[in-house]
Amino acid sequence: MKAVYCPYCGGRTKRNGRTSSGSQRWRCTACGASTTVRYDDTATRLEEFLGWLLSKDSQAMMPGGGRSFRRRTAEFWEVWPMPVPDGELHRVLYVDGIWVARDLVVLICCSGERVVSWYMARSENSRAWSALMAPIPAPDVVVTDGGSGFARAVRETWPRTRVQRFTFHAFSQVKRYTTTRPKLQAGRELYLIARDLMGIETLHQAELWVERYLDWCGFWADFLEDRTVVDGRRVYTHERLRRARSSLSSLVSAGTLFTYLDPALAKAGPLPSWIGNTYLDDSGRDSPASLNSTGDM
């Protein structure tokens, strides 16, 4: 056992019985002061915690279902690791939020090759997004799904950065309301219009797409105003279609659907409209690469 030294004078100590709680008491041979020693096992417990965290083992496999493990490592569950951005300037950055628990979301910022930074928060809001972006040099373009509070955060933190919304996410929002096999003609047309977002490669095609969408809005405007009485209340008959329309209209008004086609920005090279070719929507089933082969139509 390592020698115990007096915390007051630094002299050597010797055993001197135990305290009422059973801890070993030590008495200094030089000044006569009594003390107890509490060994710090934090490093050992942290190593145990990290060993489990980075392994494939589950707590259920531990003795007692992991109860003792959770008690020993309780303090480490409260630690939220935060990275230190390296200050590298990127032309394009992607941001997204991944919910890992009901009250825990990880906001991630990455380049095309690696994760640049992340921030853990209890919800997606402008303060959390700003905390993620503030330490990172502003890129020319940020590609996003438009999480809650992001628009305000990017205006305040990266005011000169252009925003590109995930075109596949815009399509997925519409699909969530129309389904892949809409029963109504208006729904079928809107589903096809939204799906065609992934095939736009020029500004001319983008202008034709916007014109096509606005024609759809005008043609079905009266239809979408129909109301039905439900439980004594007048509600919109086609509420889901109205929400699908609203999701696209807000993006068209904001001008964030076709940032990747801006000639001034594209001079330095092509810009993306989504993350790679395998970005999954919320259902986890479809990807842009698979749209051309779907048999839903």
PDB file of N, CA, C and O in Angstrom, residues 232-272:
ATOM      1  N   GLY A 232     -69.909  18.675 -35.191  1.00  0.00           N
ATOM      2  CA  GLY A 232     -70.462  20.020 -35.041  1.00  0.00           C
ATOM      3  C   GLY A 232     -69.523  21.132 -35.461  1.00  0.00           C
ATOM      4  O   GLY A 232     -69.879  22.312 -35.349  1.00  0.00           O
ATOM      5  N   ARG A 233     -68.348  20.806 -35.961  1.00  0.00           N
ATOM      6  CA  ARG A 233     -67.380  21.813 -36.378  1.00  0.00           C
ATOM      7  C   ARG A 233     -67.135  21.708 -37.877  1.00  0.00           C
ATOM      8  O   ARG A 233     -67.087  20.616 -38.426  1.00  0.00           O
ATOM      9  N   ARG A 234     -66.970  22.860 -38.520  1.00  0.00           N
ATOM     10  CA  ARG A 234     -66.635  22.868 -39.937  1.00  0.00           C
ATOM     11  C   ARG A 234     -65.124  22.800 -40.095  1.00  0.00           C
ATOM     12  O   ARG A 234     -64.390  23.669 -39.613  1.00  0.00           O
ATOM     13  N   VAL A 235     -64.655  21.735 -40.731  1.00  0.00           N
ATOM     14  CA  VAL A 235     -63.221  21.545 -40.934  1.00  0.00           C
ATOM     15  C   VAL A 235     -62.959  21.360 -42.421  1.00  0.00           C
ATOM     16  O   VAL A 235     -63.863  21.037 -43.200  1.00  0.00           O
ATOM     17  N   TYR A 236     -61.701  21.563 -42.814  1.00  0.00           N
ATOM     18  CA  TYR A 236     -61.338  21.364 -44.215  1.00  0.00           C
ATOM     19  C   TYR A 236     -61.414  19.888 -44.566  1.00  0.00           C
ATOM     20  O   TYR A 236     -60.881  19.035 -43.850  1.00  0.00           O
ATOM     21  N   THR A 237     -62.078  19.595 -45.663  1.00  0.00           N
ATOM     22  CA  THR A 237     -62.265  18.209 -46.091  1.00  0.00           C
ATOM     23  C   THR A 237     -60.937  17.553 -46.458  1.00  0.00           C
ATOM     24  O   THR A 237     -60.704  16.386 -46.165  1.00  0.00           O
ATOM     25  N   HIS A 238     -60.066  18.308 -47.086  1.00  0.00           N
ATOM     26  CA  HIS A 238     -58.804  17.754 -47.572  1.00  0.00           C
ATOM     27  C   HIS A 238     -57.625  18.379 -46.803  1.00  0.00           C
ATOM     28  O   HIS A 238     -56.702  18.957 -47.403  1.00  0.00           O
ATOM     29  N   GLU A 239     -57.671  18.269 -45.490  1.00  0.00           N
ATOM     30  CA  GLU A 239     -56.677  18.899 -44.633  1.00  0.00           C
ATOM     31  C   GLU A 239     -55.266  18.393 -44.924  1.00  0.00           C
ATOM     32  O   GLU A 239     -54.306  19.162 -44.931  1.00  0.00           O
ATOM     33  N   ARG A 240     -55.099  17.104 -45.185  1.00  0.00           N
ATOM     34  CA  ARG A 240     -53.764  16.559 -45.443  1.00  0.00           C
ATOM     35  C   ARG A 240     -53.179  17.120 -46.735  1.00  0.00           C
ATOM     36  O   ARG A 240     -51.982  17.425 -46.803  1.00  0.00           O
ATOM     37  N   LEU A 241     -54.024  17.280 -47.745  1.00  0.00           N
ATOM     38  CA  LEU A 241     -53.536  17.876 -48.995  1.00  0.00           C
ATOM     39  C   LEU A 241     -53.154  19.340 -48.772  1.00  0.00           C
ATOM     40  O   LEU A 241     -52.182  19.835 -49.356  1.00  0.00           O
ATOM     41  N   ARG A 242     -53.907  20.032 -47.948  1.00  0.00           N
ATOM     42  CA  ARG A 242     -53.591  21.425 -47.652  1.00  0.00           C
ATOM     43  C   ARG A 242     -52.229  21.530 -46.951  1.00  0.00           C
ATOM     44  O   ARG A 242     -51.448  22.442 -47.219  1.00  0.00           O
ATOM     45  N   ARG A 243     -51.954  20.596 -46.046  1.00  0.00           N
ATOM     46  CA  ARG A 243     -50.661  20.611 -45.361  1.00  0.00           C
ATOM     47  C   ARG A 243     -49.523  20.300 -46.327  1.00  0.00           C
ATOM     48  O   ARG A 243     -48.437  20.880 -46.223  1.00  0.00           O
ATOM     49  N   ALA A 244     -49.779  19.376 -47.259  1.00  0.00           N
ATOM     50  CA  ALA A 244     -48.753  19.072 -48.262  1.00  0.00           C
ATOM     51  C   ALA A 244     -48.472  20.298 -49.114  1.00  0.00           C
ATOM     52  O   ALA A 244     -47.311  20.627 -49.403  1.00  0.00           O
ATOM     53  N   ARG A 245     -49.547  20.999 -49.515  1.00  0.00           N
ATOM     54  CA  ARG A 245     -49.380  22.228 -50.295  1.00  0.00           C
ATOM     55  C   ARG A 245     -48.608  23.271 -49.503  1.00  0.00           C
ATOM     56  O   ARG A 245     -47.713  23.942 -50.038  1.00  0.00           O
ATOM     57  N   SER A 246     -48.959  23.423 -48.244  1.00  0.00           N
ATOM     58  CA  SER A 246     -48.297  24.424 -47.403  1.00  0.00           C
ATOM     59  C   SER A 246     -46.802  24.149 -47.267  1.00  0.00           C
ATOM     60  O   SER A 246     -45.989  25.078 -47.270  1.00  0.00           O
ATOM     61  N   SER A 247     -46.435  22.863 -47.162  1.00  0.00           N
ATOM     62  CA  SER A 247     -45.019  22.526 -46.995  1.00  0.00           C
ATOM     63  C   SER A 247     -44.205  22.939 -48.211  1.00  0.00           C
ATOM     64  O   SER A 247     -43.053  23.383 -48.081  1.00  0.00           O
ATOM     65  N   LEU A 248     -44.777  22.806 -49.407  1.00  0.00           N
ATOM     66  CA  LEU A 248     -44.065  23.213 -50.618  1.00  0.00           C
ATOM     67  C   LEU A 248     -44.126  24.722 -50.828  1.00  0.00           C
ATOM     68  O   LEU A 248     -43.141  25.347 -51.234  1.00  0.00           O
ATOM     69  N   SER A 249     -45.276  25.312 -50.537  1.00  0.00           N
ATOM     70  CA  SER A 249     -45.433  26.744 -50.767  1.00  0.00           C
ATOM     71  C   SER A 249     -44.450  27.553 -49.925  1.00  0.00           C
ATOM     72  O   SER A 249     -43.895  28.563 -50.386  1.00  0.00           O
ATOM     73  N   SER A 250     -44.222  27.120 -48.690  1.00  0.00           N
ATOM     74  CA  SER A 250     -43.287  27.848 -47.827  1.00  0.00           C
ATOM     75  C   SER A 250     -41.869  27.800 -48.383  1.00  0.00           C
ATOM     76  O   SER A 250     -41.118  28.786 -48.298  1.00  0.00           O
ATOM     77  N   LEU A 251     -41.496  26.671 -48.991  1.00  0.00           N
ATOM     78  CA  LEU A 251     -40.154  26.553 -49.564  1.00  0.00           C
ATOM     79  C   LEU A 251     -40.022  27.373 -50.844  1.00  0.00           C
ATOM     80  O   LEU A 251     -38.980  27.987 -51.099  1.00  0.00           O
ATOM     81  N   VAL A 252     -41.075  27.381 -51.653  1.00  0.00           N
ATOM     82  CA  VAL A 252     -41.047  28.186 -52.876  1.00  0.00           C
ATOM     83  C   VAL A 252     -40.943  29.664 -52.523  1.00  0.00           C
ATOM     84  O   VAL A 252     -40.178  30.413 -53.134  1.00  0.00           O
ATOM     85  N   SER A 253     -41.689  30.099 -51.512  1.00  0.00           N
ATOM     86  CA  SER A 253     -41.655  31.505 -51.093  1.00  0.00           C
ATOM     87  C   SER A 253     -40.298  31.884 -50.519  1.00  0.00           C
ATOM     88  O   SER A 253     -39.797  32.990 -50.752  1.00  0.00           O
ATOM     89  N   ALA A 254     -39.682  30.960 -49.763  1.00  0.00           N
ATOM     90  CA  ALA A 254     -38.386  31.247 -49.141  1.00  0.00           C
ATOM     91  C   ALA A 254     -37.242  31.227 -50.151  1.00  0.00           C
ATOM     92  O   ALA A 254     -36.162  31.774 -49.886  1.00  0.00           O
ATOM     93  N   GLY A 255     -37.444  30.586 -51.292  1.00  0.00           N
ATOM     94  CA  GLY A 255     -36.399  30.527 -52.314  1.00  0.00           C
ATOM     95  C   GLY A 255     -35.227  29.641 -51.947  1.00  0.00           C
ATOM     96  O   GLY A 255     -34.088  29.905 -52.367  1.00  0.00           O
ATOM     97  N   THR A 256     -35.478  28.595 -51.150  1.00  0.00           N
ATOM     98  CA  THR A 256     -34.384  27.723 -50.697  1.00  0.00           C
ATOM     99  C   THR A 256     -34.377  26.356 -51.380  1.00  0.00           C
ATOM    100  O   THR A 256     -33.572  25.510 -51.013  1.00  0.00           O
ATOM    101  N   LEU A 257     -35.252  26.150 -52.346  1.00  0.00           N
ATOM    102  CA  LEU A 257     -35.298  24.844 -53.017  1.00  0.00           C
ATOM    103  C   LEU A 257     -34.201  24.684 -54.064  1.00  0.00           C
ATOM    104  O   LEU A 257     -33.694  23.583 -54.283  1.00  0.00           O
ATOM    105  N   PHE A 258     -33.839  25.774 -54.726  1.00  0.00           N
ATOM    106  CA  PHE A 258     -32.934  25.666 -55.872  1.00  0.00           C
ATOM    107  C   PHE A 258     -31.681  26.526 -55.707  1.00  0.00           C
ATOM    108  O   PHE A 258     -31.112  27.009 -56.701  1.00  0.00           O
ATOM    109  N   THR A 259     -31.223  26.702 -54.488  1.00  0.00           N
ATOM    110  CA  THR A 259     -29.976  27.433 -54.250  1.00  0.00           C
ATOM    111  C   THR A 259     -28.813  26.771 -54.977  1.00  0.00           C
ATOM    112  O   THR A 259     -27.900  27.447 -55.467  1.00  0.00           O
ATOM    113  N   TYR A 260     -28.842  25.451 -55.066  1.00  0.00           N
ATOM    114  CA  TYR A 260     -27.738  24.719 -55.685  1.00  0.00           C
ATOM    115  C   TYR A 260     -27.587  25.020 -57.174  1.00  0.00           C
ATOM    116  O   TYR A 260     -26.572  24.662 -57.784  1.00  0.00           O
ATOM    117  N   LEU A 261     -28.587  25.685 -57.772  1.00  0.00           N
ATOM    118  CA  LEU A 261     -28.520  26.021 -59.195  1.00  0.00           C
ATOM    119  C   LEU A 261     -28.091  27.463 -59.438  1.00  0.00           C
ATOM    120  O   LEU A 261     -27.976  27.884 -60.595  1.00  0.00           O
ATOM    121  N   ASP A 262     -27.844  28.223 -58.384  1.00  0.00           N
ATOM    122  CA  ASP A 262     -27.441  29.626 -58.524  1.00  0.00           C
ATOM    123  C   ASP A 262     -26.115  29.707 -59.279  1.00  0.00           C
ATOM    124  O   ASP A 262     -25.103  29.164 -58.825  1.00  0.00           O
ATOM    125  N   PRO A 263     -26.083  30.386 -60.435  1.00  0.00           N
ATOM    126  CA  PRO A 263     -24.845  30.433 -61.228  1.00  0.00           C
ATOM    127  C   PRO A 263     -23.665  31.024 -60.469  1.00  0.00           C
ATOM    128  O   PRO A 263     -22.526  30.575 -60.630  1.00  0.00           O
ATOM    129  N   ALA A 264     -23.922  32.040 -59.637  1.00  0.00           N
ATOM    130  CA  ALA A 264     -22.827  32.677 -58.896  1.00  0.00           C
ATOM    131  C   ALA A 264     -22.175  31.702 -57.926  1.00  0.00           C
ATOM    132  O   ALA A 264     -20.957  31.720 -57.734  1.00  0.00           O
ATOM    133  N   LEU A 265     -22.988  30.851 -57.303  1.00  0.00           N
ATOM    134  CA  LEU A 265     -22.457  29.883 -56.353  1.00  0.00           C
ATOM    135  C   LEU A 265     -21.852  28.673 -57.053  1.00  0.00           C
ATOM    136  O   LEU A 265     -20.898  28.077 -56.571  1.00  0.00           O
ATOM    137  N   ALA A 266     -22.437  28.310 -58.188  1.00  0.00           N
ATOM    138  CA  ALA A 266     -21.988  27.110 -58.905  1.00  0.00           C
ATOM    139  C   ALA A 266     -20.701  27.320 -59.681  1.00  0.00           C
ATOM    140  O   ALA A 266     -20.148  26.364 -60.247  1.00  0.00           O
ATOM    141  N   LYS A 267     -20.183  28.556 -59.732  1.00  0.00           N
ATOM    142  CA  LYS A 267     -18.938  28.805 -60.465  1.00  0.00           C
ATOM    143  C   LYS A 267     -17.791  27.959 -59.925  1.00  0.00           C
ATOM    144  O   LYS A 267     -16.932  27.490 -60.672  1.00  0.00           O
ATOM    145  N   ALA A 268     -17.772  27.786 -58.612  1.00  0.00           N
ATOM    146  CA  ALA A 268     -16.667  27.047 -57.987  1.00  0.00           C
ATOM    147  C   ALA A 268     -16.870  25.537 -58.051  1.00  0.00           C
ATOM    148  O   ALA A 268     -16.025  24.780 -57.574  1.00  0.00           O
ATOM    149  N   GLY A 269     -17.961  25.091 -58.640  1.00  0.00           N
ATOM    150  CA  GLY A 269     -18.225  23.659 -58.741  1.00  0.00           C
ATOM    151  C   GLY A 269     -19.661  23.340 -58.387  1.00  0.00           C
ATOM    152  O   GLY A 269     -20.374  24.163 -57.795  1.00  0.00           O
ATOM    153  N   PRO A 270     -20.135  22.152 -58.753  1.00  0.00           N
ATOM    154  CA  PRO A 270     -21.523  21.760 -58.485  1.00  0.00           C
ATOM    155  C   PRO A 270     -21.840  21.786 -56.992  1.00  0.00           C
ATOM    156  O   PRO A 270     -20.987  21.505 -56.157  1.00  0.00           O
ATOM    157  N   LEU A 271     -23.078  22.115 -56.685  1.00  0.00           N
ATOM    158  CA  LEU A 271     -23.547  22.138 -55.311  1.00  0.00           C
ATOM    159  C   LEU A 271     -24.593  21.053 -55.101  1.00  0.00           C
ATOM    160  O   LEU A 271     -25.328  20.703 -56.025  1.00  0.00           O
ATOM    161  N   PRO A 272     -24.695  20.512 -53.900  1.00  0.00           N
ATOM    162  CA  PRO A 272     -25.643  19.425 -53.635  1.00  0.00           C
ATOM    163  C   PRO A 272     -27.024  19.960 -53.265  1.00  0.00           C
ATOM    164  O   PRO A 272     -27.176  21.094 -52.826  1.00  0.00           O
TER     165      PRO A 272
END
